[in-house]
Tab-separated table of C-alpha atoms in Angstrom:
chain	number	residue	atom	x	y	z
A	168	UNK	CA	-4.849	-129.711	-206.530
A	169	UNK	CA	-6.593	-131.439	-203.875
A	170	UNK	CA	-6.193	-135.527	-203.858
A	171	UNK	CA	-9.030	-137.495	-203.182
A	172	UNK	CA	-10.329	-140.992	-202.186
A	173	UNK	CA	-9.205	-142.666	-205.161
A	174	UNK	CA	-5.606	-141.419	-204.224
A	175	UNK	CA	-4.766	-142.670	-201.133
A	176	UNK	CA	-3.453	-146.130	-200.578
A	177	UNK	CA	-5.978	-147.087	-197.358
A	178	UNK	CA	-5.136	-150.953	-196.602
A	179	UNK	CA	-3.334	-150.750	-193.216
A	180	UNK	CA	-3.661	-146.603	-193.189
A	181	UNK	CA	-4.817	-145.179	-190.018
A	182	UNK	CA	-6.681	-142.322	-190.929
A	183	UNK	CA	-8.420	-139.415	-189.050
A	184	UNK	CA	-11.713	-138.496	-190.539
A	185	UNK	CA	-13.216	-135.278	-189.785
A	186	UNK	CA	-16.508	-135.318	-190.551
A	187	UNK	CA	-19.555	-132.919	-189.579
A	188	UNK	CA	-22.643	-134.732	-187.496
A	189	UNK	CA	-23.608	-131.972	-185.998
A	190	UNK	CA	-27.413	-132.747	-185.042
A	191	UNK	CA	-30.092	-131.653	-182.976
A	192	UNK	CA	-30.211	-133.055	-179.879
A	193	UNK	CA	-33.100	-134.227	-177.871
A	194	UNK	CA	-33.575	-135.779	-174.363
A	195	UNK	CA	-29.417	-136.744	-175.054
A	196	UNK	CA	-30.570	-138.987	-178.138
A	197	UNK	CA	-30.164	-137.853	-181.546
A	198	UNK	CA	-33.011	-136.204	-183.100
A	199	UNK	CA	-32.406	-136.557	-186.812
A	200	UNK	CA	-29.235	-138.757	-188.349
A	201	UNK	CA	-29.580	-136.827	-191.611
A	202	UNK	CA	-25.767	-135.352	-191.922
A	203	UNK	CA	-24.459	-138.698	-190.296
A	204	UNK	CA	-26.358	-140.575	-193.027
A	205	UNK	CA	-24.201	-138.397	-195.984
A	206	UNK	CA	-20.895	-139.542	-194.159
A	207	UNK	CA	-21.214	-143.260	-194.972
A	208	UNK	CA	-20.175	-143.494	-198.509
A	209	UNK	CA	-16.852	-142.247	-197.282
A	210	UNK	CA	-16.739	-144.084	-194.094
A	211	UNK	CA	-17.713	-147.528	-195.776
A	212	UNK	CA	-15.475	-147.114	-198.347
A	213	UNK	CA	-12.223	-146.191	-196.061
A	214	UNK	CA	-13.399	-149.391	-194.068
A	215	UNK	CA	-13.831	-151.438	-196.605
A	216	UNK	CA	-10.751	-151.276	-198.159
A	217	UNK	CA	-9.027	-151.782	-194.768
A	218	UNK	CA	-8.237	-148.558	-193.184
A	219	UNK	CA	-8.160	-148.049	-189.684
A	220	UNK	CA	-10.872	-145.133	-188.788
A	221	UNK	CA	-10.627	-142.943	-186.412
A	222	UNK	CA	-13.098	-140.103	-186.789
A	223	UNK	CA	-13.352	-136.373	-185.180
A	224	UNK	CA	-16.322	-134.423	-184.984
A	225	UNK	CA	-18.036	-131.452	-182.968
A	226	UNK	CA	-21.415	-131.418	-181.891
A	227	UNK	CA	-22.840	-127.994	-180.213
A	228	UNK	CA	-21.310	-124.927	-179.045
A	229	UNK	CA	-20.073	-124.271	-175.568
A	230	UNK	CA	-23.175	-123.691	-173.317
A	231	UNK	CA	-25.783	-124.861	-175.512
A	232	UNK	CA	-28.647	-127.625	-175.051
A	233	UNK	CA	-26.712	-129.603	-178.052
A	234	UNK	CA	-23.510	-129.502	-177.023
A	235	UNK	CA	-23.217	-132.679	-176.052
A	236	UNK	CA	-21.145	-136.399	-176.515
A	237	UNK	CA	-20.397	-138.056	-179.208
A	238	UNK	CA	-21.363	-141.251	-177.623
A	239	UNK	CA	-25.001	-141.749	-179.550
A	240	UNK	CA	-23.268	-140.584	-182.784
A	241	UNK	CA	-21.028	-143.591	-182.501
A	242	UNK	CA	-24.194	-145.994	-181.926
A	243	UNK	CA	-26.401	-144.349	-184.797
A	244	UNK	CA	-23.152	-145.146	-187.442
A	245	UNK	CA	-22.661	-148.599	-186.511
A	246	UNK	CA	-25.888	-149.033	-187.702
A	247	UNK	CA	-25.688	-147.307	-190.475
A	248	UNK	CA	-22.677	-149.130	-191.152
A	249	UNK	CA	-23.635	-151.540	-190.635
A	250	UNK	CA	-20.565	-152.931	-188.618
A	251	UNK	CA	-19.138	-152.486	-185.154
A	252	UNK	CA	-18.017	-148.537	-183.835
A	253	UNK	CA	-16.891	-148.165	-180.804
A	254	UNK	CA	-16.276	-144.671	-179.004
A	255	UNK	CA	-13.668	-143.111	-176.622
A	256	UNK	CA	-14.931	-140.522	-174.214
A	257	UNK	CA	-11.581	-138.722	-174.836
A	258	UNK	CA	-10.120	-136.757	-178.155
A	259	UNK	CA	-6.431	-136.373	-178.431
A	260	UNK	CA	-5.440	-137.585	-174.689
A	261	UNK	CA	-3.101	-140.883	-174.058
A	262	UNK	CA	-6.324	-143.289	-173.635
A	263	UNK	CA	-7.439	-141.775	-177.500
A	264	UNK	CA	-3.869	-142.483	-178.691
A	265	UNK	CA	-4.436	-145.921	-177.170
A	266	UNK	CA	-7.725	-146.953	-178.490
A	267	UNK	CA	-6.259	-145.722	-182.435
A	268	UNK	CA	-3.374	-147.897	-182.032
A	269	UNK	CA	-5.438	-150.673	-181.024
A	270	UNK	CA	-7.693	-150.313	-184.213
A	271	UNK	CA	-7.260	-153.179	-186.679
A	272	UNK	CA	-7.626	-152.959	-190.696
A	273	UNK	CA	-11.704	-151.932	-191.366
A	274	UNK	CA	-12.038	-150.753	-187.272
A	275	UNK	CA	-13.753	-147.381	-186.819
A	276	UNK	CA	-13.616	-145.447	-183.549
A	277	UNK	CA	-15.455	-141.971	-182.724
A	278	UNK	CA	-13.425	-139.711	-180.737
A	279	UNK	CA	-15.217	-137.301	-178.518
A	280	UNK	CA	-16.772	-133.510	-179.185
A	281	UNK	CA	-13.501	-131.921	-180.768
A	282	UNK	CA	-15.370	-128.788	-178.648
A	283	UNK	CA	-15.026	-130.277	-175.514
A	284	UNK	CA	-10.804	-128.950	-175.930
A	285	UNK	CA	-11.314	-125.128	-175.672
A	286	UNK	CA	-8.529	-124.392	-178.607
A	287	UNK	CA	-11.280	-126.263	-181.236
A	288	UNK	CA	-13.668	-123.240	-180.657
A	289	UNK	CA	-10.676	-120.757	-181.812
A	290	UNK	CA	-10.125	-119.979	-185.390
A	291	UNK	CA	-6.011	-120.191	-186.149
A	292	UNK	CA	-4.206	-119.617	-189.243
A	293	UNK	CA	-2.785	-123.570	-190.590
A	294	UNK	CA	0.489	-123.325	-189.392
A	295	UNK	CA	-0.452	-122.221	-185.440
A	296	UNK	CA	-3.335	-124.609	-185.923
A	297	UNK	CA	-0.622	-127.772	-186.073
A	298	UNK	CA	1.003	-126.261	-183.213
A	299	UNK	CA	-2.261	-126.984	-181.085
A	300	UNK	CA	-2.562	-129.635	-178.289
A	301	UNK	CA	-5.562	-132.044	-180.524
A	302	UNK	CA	-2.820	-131.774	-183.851
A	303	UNK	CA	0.134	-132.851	-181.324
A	304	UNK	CA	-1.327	-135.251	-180.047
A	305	UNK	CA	-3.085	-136.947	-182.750
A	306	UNK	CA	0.055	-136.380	-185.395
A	307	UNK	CA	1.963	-139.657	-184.139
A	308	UNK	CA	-0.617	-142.233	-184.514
A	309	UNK	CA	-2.354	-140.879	-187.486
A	310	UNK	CA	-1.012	-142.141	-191.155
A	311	UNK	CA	-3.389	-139.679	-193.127
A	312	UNK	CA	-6.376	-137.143	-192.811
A	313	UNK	CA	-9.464	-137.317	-194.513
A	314	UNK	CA	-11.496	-134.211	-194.379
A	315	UNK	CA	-15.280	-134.681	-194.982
A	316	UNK	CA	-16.740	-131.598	-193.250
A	317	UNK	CA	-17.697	-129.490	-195.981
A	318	UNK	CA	-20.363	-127.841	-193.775
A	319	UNK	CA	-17.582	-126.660	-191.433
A	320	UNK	CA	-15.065	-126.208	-194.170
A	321	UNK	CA	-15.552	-122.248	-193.229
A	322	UNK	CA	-13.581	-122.518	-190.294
A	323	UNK	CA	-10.303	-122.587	-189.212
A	324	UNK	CA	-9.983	-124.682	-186.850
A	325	UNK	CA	-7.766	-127.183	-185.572
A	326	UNK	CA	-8.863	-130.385	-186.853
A	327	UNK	CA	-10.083	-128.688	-189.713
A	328	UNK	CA	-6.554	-126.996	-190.798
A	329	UNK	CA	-3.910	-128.121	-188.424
A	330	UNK	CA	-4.025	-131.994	-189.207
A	331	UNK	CA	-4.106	-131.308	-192.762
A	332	UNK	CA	-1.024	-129.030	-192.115
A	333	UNK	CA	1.341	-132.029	-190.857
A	334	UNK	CA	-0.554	-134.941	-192.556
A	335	UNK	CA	-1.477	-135.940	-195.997
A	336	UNK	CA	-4.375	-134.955	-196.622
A	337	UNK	CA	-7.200	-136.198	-198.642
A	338	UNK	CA	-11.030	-135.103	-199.799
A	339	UNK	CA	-13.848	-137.119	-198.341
A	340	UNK	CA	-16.471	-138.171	-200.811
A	341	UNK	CA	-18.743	-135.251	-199.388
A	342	UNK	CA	-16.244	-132.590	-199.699
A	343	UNK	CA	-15.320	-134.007	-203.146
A	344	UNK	CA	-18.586	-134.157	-204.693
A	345	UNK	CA	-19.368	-130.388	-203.382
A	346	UNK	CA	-16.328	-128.572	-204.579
A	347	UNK	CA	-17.205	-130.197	-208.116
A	348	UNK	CA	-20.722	-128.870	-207.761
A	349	UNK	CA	-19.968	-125.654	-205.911
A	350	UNK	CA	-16.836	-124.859	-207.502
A	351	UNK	CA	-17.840	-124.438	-210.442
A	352	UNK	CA	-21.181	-122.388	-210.457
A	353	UNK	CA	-19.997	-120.311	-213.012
A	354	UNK	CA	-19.888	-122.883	-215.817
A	355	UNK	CA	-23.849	-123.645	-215.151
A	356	UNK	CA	-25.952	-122.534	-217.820
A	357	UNK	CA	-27.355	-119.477	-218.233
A	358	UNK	CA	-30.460	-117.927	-217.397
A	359	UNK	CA	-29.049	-118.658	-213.728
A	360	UNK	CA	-31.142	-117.175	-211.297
A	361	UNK	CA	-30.552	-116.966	-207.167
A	362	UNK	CA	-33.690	-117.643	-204.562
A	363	UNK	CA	-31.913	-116.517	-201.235
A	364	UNK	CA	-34.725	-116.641	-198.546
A	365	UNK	CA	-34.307	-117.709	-194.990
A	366	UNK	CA	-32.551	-115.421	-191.760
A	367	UNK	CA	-29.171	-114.557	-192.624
A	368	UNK	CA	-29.551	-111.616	-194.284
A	369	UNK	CA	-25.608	-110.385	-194.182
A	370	UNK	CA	-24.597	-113.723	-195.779
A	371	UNK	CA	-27.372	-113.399	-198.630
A	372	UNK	CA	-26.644	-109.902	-199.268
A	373	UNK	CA	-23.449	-111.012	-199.455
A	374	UNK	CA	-23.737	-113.562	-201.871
A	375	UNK	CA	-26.282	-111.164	-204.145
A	376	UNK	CA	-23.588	-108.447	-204.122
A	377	UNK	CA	-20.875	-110.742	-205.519
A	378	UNK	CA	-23.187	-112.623	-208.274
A	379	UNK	CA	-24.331	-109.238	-209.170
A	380	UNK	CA	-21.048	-107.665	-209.608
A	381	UNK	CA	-19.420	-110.388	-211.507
A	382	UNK	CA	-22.431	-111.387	-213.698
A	383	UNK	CA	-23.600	-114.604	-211.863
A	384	UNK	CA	-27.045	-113.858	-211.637
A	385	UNK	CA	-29.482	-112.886	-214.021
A	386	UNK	CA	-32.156	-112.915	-211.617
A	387	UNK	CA	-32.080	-112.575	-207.465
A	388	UNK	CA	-35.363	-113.387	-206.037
A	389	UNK	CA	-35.251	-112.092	-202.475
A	390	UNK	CA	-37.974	-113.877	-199.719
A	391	UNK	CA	-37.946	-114.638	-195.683
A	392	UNK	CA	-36.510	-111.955	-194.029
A	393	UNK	CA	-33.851	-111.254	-196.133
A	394	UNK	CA	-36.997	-110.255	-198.401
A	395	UNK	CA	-38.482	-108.566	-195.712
A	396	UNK	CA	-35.079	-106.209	-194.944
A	397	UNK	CA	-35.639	-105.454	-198.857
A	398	UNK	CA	-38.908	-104.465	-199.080
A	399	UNK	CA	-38.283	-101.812	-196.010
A	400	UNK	CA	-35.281	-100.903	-197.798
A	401	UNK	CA	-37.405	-100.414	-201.201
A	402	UNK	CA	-39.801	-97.926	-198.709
A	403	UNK	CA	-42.063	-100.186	-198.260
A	404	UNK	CA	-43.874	-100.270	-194.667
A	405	UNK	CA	-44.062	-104.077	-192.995
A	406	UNK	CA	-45.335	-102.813	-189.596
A	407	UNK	CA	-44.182	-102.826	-186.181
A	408	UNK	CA	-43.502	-106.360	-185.539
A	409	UNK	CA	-40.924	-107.191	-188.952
A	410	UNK	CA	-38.962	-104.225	-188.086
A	411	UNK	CA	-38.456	-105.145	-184.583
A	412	UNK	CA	-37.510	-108.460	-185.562
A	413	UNK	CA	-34.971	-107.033	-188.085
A	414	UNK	CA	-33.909	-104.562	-185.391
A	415	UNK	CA	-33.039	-107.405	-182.738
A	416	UNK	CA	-31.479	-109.668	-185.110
A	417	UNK	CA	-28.691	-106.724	-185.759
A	418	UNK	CA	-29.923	-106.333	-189.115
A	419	UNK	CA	-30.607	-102.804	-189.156
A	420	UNK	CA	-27.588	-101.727	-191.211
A	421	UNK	CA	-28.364	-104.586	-193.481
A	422	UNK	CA	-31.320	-102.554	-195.095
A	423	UNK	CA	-29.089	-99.686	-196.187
A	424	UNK	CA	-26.769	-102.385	-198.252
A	425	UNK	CA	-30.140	-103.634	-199.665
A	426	UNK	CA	-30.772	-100.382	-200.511
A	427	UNK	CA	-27.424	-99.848	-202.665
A	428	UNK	CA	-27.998	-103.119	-204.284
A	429	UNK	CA	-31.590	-101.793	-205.505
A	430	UNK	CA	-29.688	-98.561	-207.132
A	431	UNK	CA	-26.661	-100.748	-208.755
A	432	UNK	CA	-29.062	-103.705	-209.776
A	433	UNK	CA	-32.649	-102.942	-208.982
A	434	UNK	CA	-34.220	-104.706	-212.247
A	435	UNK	CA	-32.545	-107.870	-211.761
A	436	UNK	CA	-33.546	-108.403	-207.706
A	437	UNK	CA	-37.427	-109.208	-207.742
A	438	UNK	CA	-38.937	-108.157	-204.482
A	439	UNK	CA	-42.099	-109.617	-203.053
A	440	UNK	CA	-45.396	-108.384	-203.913
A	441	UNK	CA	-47.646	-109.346	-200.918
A	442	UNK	CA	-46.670	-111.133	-197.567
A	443	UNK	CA	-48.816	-113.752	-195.847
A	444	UNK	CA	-49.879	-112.734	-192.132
A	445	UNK	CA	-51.084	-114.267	-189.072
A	446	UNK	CA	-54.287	-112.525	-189.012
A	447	UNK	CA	-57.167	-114.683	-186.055
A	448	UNK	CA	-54.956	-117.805	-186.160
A	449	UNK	CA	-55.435	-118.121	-189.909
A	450	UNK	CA	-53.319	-117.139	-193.201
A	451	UNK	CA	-54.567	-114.079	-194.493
A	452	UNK	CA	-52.275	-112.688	-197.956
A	453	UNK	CA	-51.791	-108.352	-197.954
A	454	UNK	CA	-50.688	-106.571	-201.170
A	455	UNK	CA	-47.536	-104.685	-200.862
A	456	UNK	CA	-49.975	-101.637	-201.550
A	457	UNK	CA	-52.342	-103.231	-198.457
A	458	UNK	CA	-48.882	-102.747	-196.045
A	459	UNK	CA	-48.554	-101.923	-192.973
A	460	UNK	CA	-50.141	-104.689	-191.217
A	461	UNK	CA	-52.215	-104.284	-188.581
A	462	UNK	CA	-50.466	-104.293	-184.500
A	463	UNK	CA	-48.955	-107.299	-183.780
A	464	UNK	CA	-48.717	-108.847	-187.031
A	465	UNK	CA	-45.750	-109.466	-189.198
A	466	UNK	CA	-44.477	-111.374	-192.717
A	467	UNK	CA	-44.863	-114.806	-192.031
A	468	UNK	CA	-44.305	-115.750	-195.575
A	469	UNK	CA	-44.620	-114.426	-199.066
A	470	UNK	CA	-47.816	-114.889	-200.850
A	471	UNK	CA	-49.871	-116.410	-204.395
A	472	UNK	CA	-48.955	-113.092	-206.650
A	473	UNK	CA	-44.884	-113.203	-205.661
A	474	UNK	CA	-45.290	-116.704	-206.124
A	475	UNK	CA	-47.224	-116.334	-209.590
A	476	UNK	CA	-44.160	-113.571	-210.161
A	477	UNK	CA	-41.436	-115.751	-208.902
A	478	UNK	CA	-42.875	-118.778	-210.923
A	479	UNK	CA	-42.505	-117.094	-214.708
A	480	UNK	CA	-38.763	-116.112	-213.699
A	481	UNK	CA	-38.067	-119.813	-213.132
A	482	UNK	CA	-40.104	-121.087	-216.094
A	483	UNK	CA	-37.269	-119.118	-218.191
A	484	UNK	CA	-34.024	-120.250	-215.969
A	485	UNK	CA	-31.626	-122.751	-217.033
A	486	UNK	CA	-29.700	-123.139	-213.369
A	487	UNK	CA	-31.671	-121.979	-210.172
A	488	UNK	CA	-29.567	-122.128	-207.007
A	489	UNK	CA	-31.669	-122.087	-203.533
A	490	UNK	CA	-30.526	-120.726	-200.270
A	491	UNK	CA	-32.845	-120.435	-197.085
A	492	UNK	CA	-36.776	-120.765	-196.796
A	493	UNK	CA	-39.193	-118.673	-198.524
A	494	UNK	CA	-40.828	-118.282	-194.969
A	495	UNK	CA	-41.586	-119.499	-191.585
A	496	UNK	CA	-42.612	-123.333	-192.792
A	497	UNK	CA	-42.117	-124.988	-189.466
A	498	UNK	CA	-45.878	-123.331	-189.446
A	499	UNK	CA	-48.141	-125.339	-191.546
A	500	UNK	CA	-49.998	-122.219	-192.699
A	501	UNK	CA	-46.766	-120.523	-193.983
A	502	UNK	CA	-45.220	-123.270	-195.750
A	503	UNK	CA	-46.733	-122.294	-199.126
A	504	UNK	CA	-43.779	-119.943	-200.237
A	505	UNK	CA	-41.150	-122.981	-199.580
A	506	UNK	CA	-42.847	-125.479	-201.166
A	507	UNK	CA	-43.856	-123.783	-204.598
A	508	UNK	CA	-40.153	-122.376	-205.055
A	509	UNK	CA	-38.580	-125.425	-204.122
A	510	UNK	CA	-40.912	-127.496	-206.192
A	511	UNK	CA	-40.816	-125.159	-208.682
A	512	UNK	CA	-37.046	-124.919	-208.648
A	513	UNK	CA	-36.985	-129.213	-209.468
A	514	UNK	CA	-38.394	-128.360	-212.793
A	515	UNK	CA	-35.275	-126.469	-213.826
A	516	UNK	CA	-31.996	-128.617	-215.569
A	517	UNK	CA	-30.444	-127.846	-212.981
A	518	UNK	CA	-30.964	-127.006	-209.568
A	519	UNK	CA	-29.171	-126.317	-206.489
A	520	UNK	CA	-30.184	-125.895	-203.265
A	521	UNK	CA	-27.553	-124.811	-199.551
A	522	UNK	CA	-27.345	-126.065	-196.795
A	523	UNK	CA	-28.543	-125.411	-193.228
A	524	UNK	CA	-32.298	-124.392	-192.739
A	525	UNK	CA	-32.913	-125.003	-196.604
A	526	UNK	CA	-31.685	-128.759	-195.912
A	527	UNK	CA	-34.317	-129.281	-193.040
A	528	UNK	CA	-37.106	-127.470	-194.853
A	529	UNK	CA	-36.644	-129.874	-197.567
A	530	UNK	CA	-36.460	-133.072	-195.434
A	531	UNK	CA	-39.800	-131.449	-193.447
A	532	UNK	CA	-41.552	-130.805	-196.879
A	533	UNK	CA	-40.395	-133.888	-197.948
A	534	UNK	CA	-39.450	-132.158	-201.987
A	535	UNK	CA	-36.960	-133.880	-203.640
A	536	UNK	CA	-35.963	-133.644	-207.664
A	537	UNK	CA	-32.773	-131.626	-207.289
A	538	UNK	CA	-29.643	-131.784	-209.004
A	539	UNK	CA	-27.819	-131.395	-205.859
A	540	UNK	CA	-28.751	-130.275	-201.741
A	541	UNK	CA	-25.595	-129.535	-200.258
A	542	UNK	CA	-24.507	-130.432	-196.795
A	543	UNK	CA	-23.179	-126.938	-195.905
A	544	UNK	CA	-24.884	-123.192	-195.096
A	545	UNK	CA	-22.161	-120.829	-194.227
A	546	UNK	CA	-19.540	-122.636	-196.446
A	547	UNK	CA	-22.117	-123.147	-199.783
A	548	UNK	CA	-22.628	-119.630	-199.224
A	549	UNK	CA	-18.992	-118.548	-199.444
A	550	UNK	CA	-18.486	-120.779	-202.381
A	551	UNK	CA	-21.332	-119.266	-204.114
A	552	UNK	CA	-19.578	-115.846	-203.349
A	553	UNK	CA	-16.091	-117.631	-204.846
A	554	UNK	CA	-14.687	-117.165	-201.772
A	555	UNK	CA	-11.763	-119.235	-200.511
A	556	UNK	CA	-12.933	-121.623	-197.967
A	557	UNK	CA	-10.020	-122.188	-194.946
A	558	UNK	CA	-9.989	-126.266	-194.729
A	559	UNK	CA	-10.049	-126.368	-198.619
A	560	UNK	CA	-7.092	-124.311	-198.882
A	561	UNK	CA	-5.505	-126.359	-196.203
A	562	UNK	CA	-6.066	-129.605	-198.283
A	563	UNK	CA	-4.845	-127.657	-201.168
A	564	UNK	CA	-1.451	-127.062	-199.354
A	565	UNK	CA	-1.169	-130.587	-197.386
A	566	UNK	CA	1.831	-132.465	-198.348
A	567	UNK	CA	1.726	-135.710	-200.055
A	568	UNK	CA	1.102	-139.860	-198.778
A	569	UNK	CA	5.113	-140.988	-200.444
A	570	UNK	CA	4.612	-143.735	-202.890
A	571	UNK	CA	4.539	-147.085	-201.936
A	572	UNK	CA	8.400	-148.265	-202.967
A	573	UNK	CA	9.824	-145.141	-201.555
């Protein structure tokens, strides 16, 4: 059983917070605030009823243009907070021990990038994770763990399963309110149908095999290039410029396990009828039975009949859960697929939509009206595939804050 919020006894705790702000990055400033902004509920809370706040994040990978400090992230949440953060350019070190020790009851501090210390870009198993230089060094001035990080709750990482190893460990309101959501998929009503869209086509095939097989789904709809690998794996011809894409991506193999999902469950995946196509700068729509397109164009998007197909599916669901875009809608003229299905998709009782590029389409199209837009990609999709996710387990096995007169 994992503990939450309401269990821990925060006045005078000092507590680390791992929490996921991982946002684009522009110019050094922060581009969009949008997963710092679902953090607050937890951080305001744990400060309001006095803890001392100490919270870990990444930001970036190792070589890329947004792997950077957490400096701005520390400015953008005292404003959202409303209250005073202040930031240590340091993550586990003597001056980080310092500044926690200095914090008084409702203080927050930001550590710095957890990725700046090479062993936080390794995956470990919980108990080598505690054994790790950030867990060592952090362990002695840290009362309890909060993890919040349900996007990263996938990995296995140090803060992410060592501290919750040694400390006792507690969900975030994030983390709590997306196991109770995501956990429990299977007691949504029925007609459920998947829309998995969007780029990662081994994670969606993924997630159609296992709601196939155990009787999740009665519908998948497949669009995006994870339609697109179907459609070539149902024969049909998309041109030159798809199946490059496809090719490059590493995808290739990914159309043969499309194709033995069509033989096990062919009538319950719906394929796209027509594509849309960049055709002299404009939108123009092509029947399946219109394919290939001509040279140098390729599926943009999926068009009015899939739509006018996809639409009656999701007039009869009862539960519709979303994962990835429909099609390339950072392009005004191929937005259309996104924003009927995810419109359409608000109409349902309930509706659920992942993380990741389906978040930021949303935001951009600016549809709201669901029962729930979770904070996570990779880990919504392993949930969805009932998969065990690493820091979940590891706040599943953390040992316990002793009671108060012991």
């Amino acid at each position: 059983m994992i503990e939450t919020l309401d269990d821990l006894d925060v006045d005078g705790t000092t507590v680390g917070v791992r929490v996921d702000v991982n946002s684009p990055i522009d110019d050094g400033t922060l581009a969009d605030d949008a997963r710092l902004r679902a953090h607050v509920d937890t951080l305001s809370e744990l400060l309001e009823r006095g803890g001392r706040v100490a919270v870990l994040a990444h930001q970036g990978r190792p070589g890329g243009d947004d792997f950077a400090t957490l400096e701005p992230h520390a400015d953008r949440l005292s404003n959202l907070l409303g209250r005073p953060v202040d930031y240590v350019d340091a993550t586990f070190s003597a001056a980080a021990r310092d500044a926690i020790s200095d914090l008084e009851n409702g203080d927050c501090l930001v550590l710095e990038n957890t990725r700046f210390y090479s062993e936080e870009y390794m995956e470990f198993d919980p108990e080598r994770a505690a054994q790790t230089h950030l867990v060592e060094g952090l362990e002695s001035v840290l009362d309890a763990y909060v993890n919040d990080a349900f996007a990263a709750a996938h990995r296995s990482q140090p803060s992410l399963v060592g501290l919750p190893t040694v400390l006792p460990s507690y969900a975030g309101r994030v983390m709590e309110a997306e196991l109770d959501v995501l956990g429990t998929i299977e007691e949504t009503a029925e007609p459920r149908v998947y829309v998995l869209g969007g780029a990662k086509v081994p994670d969606s095939i993924d997630v159609a095999w296992s709601v196939l097989e155990k009787g999740l789904a009665d519908h998948v709809l497949t669009a995006g290039v994870v339609g697109n690998v179907f459609l070539i794996a149902d024969g049909v011809d998309l041109g030159d410029e798809s199946s490059d894409f496809i090719y490059d991506q590493g995808y290739w193999d990914e159309i043969d396990r499309a194709a033995d999902l069509l033989d096990a469950y062919g009538d319950r995946i719906a394929l796209p009828r027509d594509v849309a196509v960049d055709r002299d700068d404009e939108r123009h729509e092509l029947g399946v039975n219109a394919l290939p397109p001509e040279d140098g164009e390729s599926a943009m998007d999926i068009g009015d009949s899939t739509l006018d197909y996809y639409q009656r599916i999701l007039d009869d669901a009862e539960t519709v859960i979303l994962n990835g875009p429909a099609g390339v809608f950072e392009d005004e003229r191929f937005r259309t697929g996104t924003r009927r299905l995810f419109d359409a998709a608000t109409d349902n009782p309930t509706s659920i939509v992942g993380g990741g590029d389906t978040a930021s389409a949303l935001r951009t199209l600016g549809v709201e009206g669901f029962s729930h837009v979770s904070t996570g990609g990779g880990a919504a999709l392993r949930m969805l595939t009932a998969e065990s996710l690493p820091a979940v387990t590891a706040l599943e096995n953390a040992p316990r804050q002793p009671a108060a007169d012991d």
